[in-house]
Amino acid sequence: MLKEKHCRLLAGNRKLSKSDKMQIKNFGNAGIKVTQMIGSFANAAGGYDKVGFLKKDVHNQIARQRKEMSSDAKGAVRYLIDLRVIDPLMLVAHTVGADGTLQNLFWSDGESQKNYELFSDVLAFDATYKKNKYRCPFVVFSGVNHHNQTIIFATAIVSNEVEGTYVWLLEQFLVAMKGKTPLSVITDGDVAMRNAIRKVFPNSYHRLCAWHLLRNAISNISNPNFIPVFKKLMLGDHDVWKFESLWNEMLDRFGLEDNNWINELYQKRKMWATAHIRGNFFAGIRTTSRCEAFHSHMGQFVHSKMNMTDFVKQFHRCVAYFRFREVQADFESQYGQAVLHTNLRALERSASKHWTKEIFEMVRSVMKKVTLTSVLDIQDMASVTIYAVTKYRDEGHGWRVSHCPSNNDFRCSCLRMESIGIPCEHIVAVMVYLNIVEFPENLVLNRWSLYAKESISGSYEDGSHYWDSHLVARHATLVNLSKEVADLSYMDVDDYKKYLEYLTNELCRLKSKYNNEDVPDNIHVEEELVNILNPSCSRSKGCGPGTVGTSERPRRTQTCGICGAAGHNRRCCPTLGADGEPPADSSLQSASVRLSNDYGFSV
């Protein structure tokens, strides 16, 4: 009754094989859209008419896969707990509200914990929004590795951003990191974050994000000439006394002595002014821009309509990509030899052997400044020698570099080595003056060196392989190999019968082994979970004092376009005449009614 090309579209003739279902699941885990999935199936089958199913069948299959879990939130927690099969160090913690909804979810995998053992000196964290359909804030605890790349220590999804929530997150962070606190913490100016850090990390130096401070300065100080002066004062490498002098000059110039925001900012100067922060290690990080960059990159993997389970899976794909970038950076740092650019060839060659490629570039830029630096004075002390160093034609301001010949130790008054971890041009100038051709060990910080991760190398080789990537790779390998065997054997009858019999016997053996189950029993970890319900849609900071979202606002009452009254429209308005025309003063009457309804007075 139907043409052959239409028969394929009947519901009874559209079927998804087990292999097709597995492929759809793999495509979904990789973040591939349904339209692209259908295109891939059509390309492999030789046309859309030969696929055997439609786009809506793929949507239905994805919906069935998502409904396998009792709830979206429970599925996300289950997925993280099941990762303990391949990651015994995986830590997962969550809290549930009185109504059974998920409140907070925290997790940290083994590789993140191993990285924290080496790079725990600096911790930055920030919250981002609109990354899941529940609008729950997403918090990432990040740091920086020996390639100056962003690395992830822990992750959390929270329902609100109150102080108690951040205290709970930081306590879970300490549990995951075996009680090791960071030396320095960088956040924005959120009060809840600041109070939580003060309670949980009392010995950590807390720095405020410079970018957020500049943005707040723009909104609180209307004078546009203020911003460049404030920025130079905040980021300038000044002594404390010089900072205080410049601060007073700035207040006098712009008349800000009585400004409340300026006075509150001055009280927190030890959290943002470089003059007060110098000497505390921050790895050169002054803003939370690394967190913002990571959040931006996550936009390629997640979106605001993604459910909780898919969000967690796609986040691990994003983290795996970042970890692969570290593998690439290791290769680029260890393969080949650096091309020398400066005249200090011996020192530059020594630097290339100690630091990673990214850090070596930073050290080389420092070495290029040495030609503009000179040693003016030398003072011999009992055990050290102090060198007065200044820039070219800047004799009014200088730095003091101390050198201890017994252990070849260098220290500079600029404290850049203590703050960033790489030697400053003042120290390098003294090394050139002393004709030293090798960087001493005390100037090569282990966290920036080529061999920073030697202590944990080999202890966590499979840490970055998530979302069942090993299983996906095995399945794809067998599928491709089977296709090649089929392409080469189906033309010859003897080969066809031989492989058909062999595959049939193997299929019977495998079905008998696994009792017709999809996967072996040891794939999942069984752990009892309460019935975790999906979280409620959260309200982020800065969205206003209202209690309902834009979709829940009361609708405006529809009024008549002639008389302005409610309950009817202009087609059935009682003021219409016998000819169906409105009265001459209808416009004035309509305006009067509208003003009375909207503002409470009449014209």
mmCIF file of C-alpha atoms in Angstrom, residues 422-582:
data_model
loop_
_atom_site.group_PDB
_atom_site.id
_atom_site.type_symbol
_atom_site.label_atom_id
_atom_site.label_comp_id
_atom_site.label_asym_id
_atom_site.label_seq_id
_atom_site.Cartn_x
_atom_site.Cartn_y
_atom_site.Cartn_z
ATOM 1 C CA ILE A 422 61.269 33.692 39.495
ATOM 2 C CA PRO A 423 64.412 35.856 39.910
ATOM 3 C CA CYS A 424 64.091 39.585 39.210
ATOM 4 C CA GLU A 425 66.340 41.609 36.897
ATOM 5 C CA HIS A 426 68.108 43.069 39.937
ATOM 6 C CA ILE A 427 69.342 39.634 41.052
ATOM 7 C CA VAL A 428 70.298 38.688 37.496
ATOM 8 C CA ALA A 429 72.236 41.976 37.176
ATOM 9 C CA VAL A 430 74.284 41.087 40.273
ATOM 10 C CA MET A 431 74.869 37.576 38.885
ATOM 11 C CA VAL A 432 76.207 39.115 35.673
ATOM 12 C CA TYR A 433 78.356 41.484 37.722
ATOM 13 C CA LEU A 434 79.806 38.481 39.599
ATOM 14 C CA ASN A 435 80.264 36.556 36.335
ATOM 15 C CA ILE A 436 77.986 33.684 37.441
ATOM 16 C CA VAL A 437 76.899 31.547 34.469
ATOM 17 C CA GLU A 438 74.568 29.063 36.220
ATOM 18 C CA PHE A 439 71.364 29.791 38.129
ATOM 19 C CA PRO A 440 71.801 28.571 41.730
ATOM 20 C CA GLU A 441 69.316 26.060 43.117
ATOM 21 C CA ASN A 442 67.723 28.516 45.543
ATOM 22 C CA LEU A 443 66.560 30.642 42.587
ATOM 23 C CA VAL A 444 64.867 27.696 40.837
ATOM 24 C CA LEU A 445 61.553 27.107 42.585
ATOM 25 C CA ASN A 446 60.568 23.460 42.275
ATOM 26 C CA ARG A 447 56.931 24.287 41.431
ATOM 27 C CA TRP A 448 58.095 26.035 38.218
ATOM 28 C CA SER A 449 60.782 23.517 37.249
ATOM 29 C CA LEU A 450 60.768 20.880 34.535
ATOM 30 C CA TYR A 451 60.718 18.146 37.143
ATOM 31 C CA ALA A 452 58.002 19.546 39.406
ATOM 32 C CA LYS A 453 55.812 16.439 39.107
ATOM 33 C CA GLU A 454 58.527 13.811 39.422
ATOM 34 C CA SER A 455 57.452 12.974 42.968
ATOM 35 C CA ILE A 456 53.973 11.880 41.793
ATOM 36 C CA SER A 457 54.871 10.640 38.291
ATOM 37 C CA GLY A 458 53.509 7.183 37.634
ATOM 38 C CA SER A 459 51.252 7.242 40.697
ATOM 39 C CA TYR A 460 48.199 8.394 38.793
ATOM 40 C CA GLU A 461 48.490 7.501 35.136
ATOM 41 C CA ASP A 462 44.779 6.954 34.499
ATOM 42 C CA GLY A 463 43.475 9.889 36.488
ATOM 43 C CA SER A 464 42.223 11.965 33.560
ATOM 44 C CA HIS A 465 40.255 9.191 31.850
ATOM 45 C CA TYR A 466 36.612 9.760 32.742
ATOM 46 C CA TRP A 467 33.120 9.357 31.295
ATOM 47 C CA ASP A 468 33.972 5.640 30.690
ATOM 48 C CA SER A 469 36.474 6.645 28.022
ATOM 49 C CA HIS A 470 38.296 3.303 28.235
ATOM 50 C CA LEU A 471 35.059 1.413 27.618
ATOM 51 C CA VAL A 472 34.132 3.736 24.756
ATOM 52 C CA ALA A 473 37.547 3.239 23.147
ATOM 53 C CA ARG A 474 37.300 -0.551 23.436
ATOM 54 C CA HIS A 475 33.814 -0.572 21.934
ATOM 55 C CA ALA A 476 34.874 1.661 19.027
ATOM 56 C CA THR A 477 37.940 -0.499 18.360
ATOM 57 C CA LEU A 478 35.870 -3.697 18.155
ATOM 58 C CA VAL A 479 33.246 -2.036 15.942
ATOM 59 C CA ASN A 480 35.838 -0.719 13.486
ATOM 60 C CA LEU A 481 37.698 -4.019 13.421
ATOM 61 C CA SER A 482 34.465 -5.898 12.769
ATOM 62 C CA LYS A 483 33.636 -3.567 9.880
ATOM 63 C CA GLU A 484 37.046 -4.180 8.294
ATOM 64 C CA VAL A 485 36.624 -7.944 8.619
ATOM 65 C CA ALA A 486 33.164 -7.712 7.046
ATOM 66 C CA ASP A 487 34.420 -5.559 4.142
ATOM 67 C CA LEU A 488 37.167 -8.056 3.323
ATOM 68 C CA SER A 489 35.294 -11.344 3.833
ATOM 69 C CA TYR A 490 31.751 -10.922 2.507
ATOM 70 C CA MET A 491 32.770 -11.282 -1.161
ATOM 71 C CA ASP A 492 34.307 -14.748 -0.741
ATOM 72 C CA VAL A 493 31.812 -17.481 0.221
ATOM 73 C CA ASP A 494 34.338 -19.585 2.154
ATOM 74 C CA ASP A 495 35.576 -16.599 4.182
ATOM 75 C CA TYR A 496 31.986 -15.511 4.770
ATOM 76 C CA LYS A 497 30.935 -18.913 6.171
ATOM 77 C CA LYS A 498 34.106 -19.186 8.243
ATOM 78 C CA TYR A 499 33.731 -15.817 10.014
ATOM 79 C CA LEU A 500 29.956 -16.161 10.308
ATOM 80 C CA GLU A 501 30.336 -19.446 12.172
ATOM 81 C CA TYR A 502 33.128 -18.056 14.333
ATOM 82 C CA LEU A 503 31.222 -14.903 15.295
ATOM 83 C CA THR A 504 28.030 -16.867 15.992
ATOM 84 C CA ASN A 505 29.876 -19.182 18.378
ATOM 85 C CA GLU A 506 31.574 -16.262 20.117
ATOM 86 C CA LEU A 507 28.256 -14.441 20.489
ATOM 87 C CA CYS A 508 26.701 -17.490 22.168
ATOM 88 C CA ARG A 509 29.707 -17.792 24.495
ATOM 89 C CA LEU A 510 29.559 -14.126 25.529
ATOM 90 C CA LYS A 511 25.803 -14.239 26.125
ATOM 91 C CA SER A 512 26.252 -17.282 28.310
ATOM 92 C CA LYS A 513 29.102 -15.586 30.225
ATOM 93 C CA TYR A 514 27.204 -12.421 31.073
ATOM 94 C CA ASN A 515 23.694 -13.940 31.219
ATOM 95 C CA ASN A 516 22.468 -11.524 28.559
ATOM 96 C CA GLU A 517 23.417 -8.499 30.699
ATOM 97 C CA ASP A 518 24.728 -5.331 29.119
ATOM 98 C CA VAL A 519 27.880 -5.054 31.214
ATOM 99 C CA PRO A 520 29.783 -7.153 33.743
ATOM 100 C CA ASP A 521 28.826 -6.878 37.420
ATOM 101 C CA ASN A 522 32.038 -5.156 38.473
ATOM 102 C CA ILE A 523 31.477 -2.029 36.435
ATOM 103 C CA HIS A 524 29.467 -0.192 39.105
ATOM 104 C CA VAL A 525 29.997 0.408 42.788
ATOM 105 C CA GLU A 526 26.882 -0.254 44.822
ATOM 106 C CA GLU A 527 26.224 2.356 47.461
ATOM 107 C CA GLU A 528 22.867 3.092 48.979
ATOM 108 C CA LEU A 529 21.607 6.590 48.252
ATOM 109 C CA VAL A 530 18.551 8.261 49.621
ATOM 110 C CA ASN A 531 16.040 9.489 47.097
ATOM 111 C CA ILE A 532 17.728 12.778 46.195
ATOM 112 C CA LEU A 533 15.334 15.151 44.460
ATOM 113 C CA ASN A 534 16.299 17.761 41.910
ATOM 114 C CA PRO A 535 17.293 21.155 43.347
ATOM 115 C CA SER A 536 15.027 24.150 43.093
ATOM 116 C CA CYS A 537 15.958 26.953 40.712
ATOM 117 C CA SER A 538 18.400 29.193 42.560
ATOM 118 C CA ARG A 539 18.580 32.957 42.611
ATOM 119 C CA SER A 540 22.058 34.293 41.939
ATOM 120 C CA LYS A 541 23.588 37.396 43.474
ATOM 121 C CA GLY A 542 22.521 40.692 41.932
ATOM 122 C CA CYS A 543 19.231 39.531 40.442
ATOM 123 C CA GLY A 544 17.144 41.927 42.536
ATOM 124 C CA PRO A 545 15.101 41.799 45.726
ATOM 125 C CA GLY A 546 12.051 40.133 44.233
ATOM 126 C CA THR A 547 10.917 36.675 45.245
ATOM 127 C CA VAL A 548 9.845 35.390 41.843
ATOM 128 C CA GLY A 549 11.604 35.071 38.530
ATOM 129 C CA THR A 550 10.647 36.859 35.351
ATOM 130 C CA SER A 551 8.594 33.855 34.201
ATOM 131 C CA GLU A 552 6.483 34.054 37.404
ATOM 132 C CA ARG A 553 5.556 37.751 37.300
ATOM 133 C CA PRO A 554 1.805 38.451 37.264
ATOM 134 C CA ARG A 555 0.527 39.125 33.805
ATOM 135 C CA ARG A 556 -0.748 42.602 32.958
ATOM 136 C CA THR A 557 -4.528 42.858 32.842
ATOM 137 C CA GLN A 558 -5.795 43.335 29.303
ATOM 138 C CA THR A 559 -7.964 46.416 28.892
ATOM 139 C CA CYS A 560 -10.237 47.749 26.176
ATOM 140 C CA GLY A 561 -8.581 49.948 23.580
ATOM 141 C CA ILE A 562 -11.580 52.326 23.504
ATOM 142 C CA CYS A 563 -12.761 52.874 27.055
ATOM 143 C CA GLY A 564 -9.746 51.442 28.894
ATOM 144 C CA ALA A 565 -11.879 49.185 31.121
ATOM 145 C CA ALA A 566 -11.034 45.545 31.822
ATOM 146 C CA GLY A 567 -13.181 42.532 30.984
ATOM 147 C CA HIS A 568 -13.773 43.172 27.276
ATOM 148 C CA ASN A 569 -12.019 44.407 24.136
ATOM 149 C CA ARG A 570 -12.719 47.075 21.544
ATOM 150 C CA ARG A 571 -14.912 44.790 19.414
ATOM 151 C CA CYS A 572 -17.542 44.379 22.138
ATOM 152 C CA CYS A 573 -17.116 47.658 23.987
ATOM 153 C CA PRO A 574 -20.460 48.941 25.375
ATOM 154 C CA THR A 575 -19.581 52.492 24.288
ATOM 155 C CA LEU A 576 -19.832 51.569 20.608
ATOM 156 C CA GLY A 577 -22.655 53.303 18.790
ATOM 157 C CA ALA A 578 -25.310 51.691 16.628
ATOM 158 C CA ASP A 579 -23.071 52.135 13.608
ATOM 159 C CA GLY A 580 -20.208 50.321 15.393
ATOM 160 C CA GLU A 581 -18.114 53.472 15.679
ATOM 161 C CA PRO A 582 -16.672 54.660 19.040
#
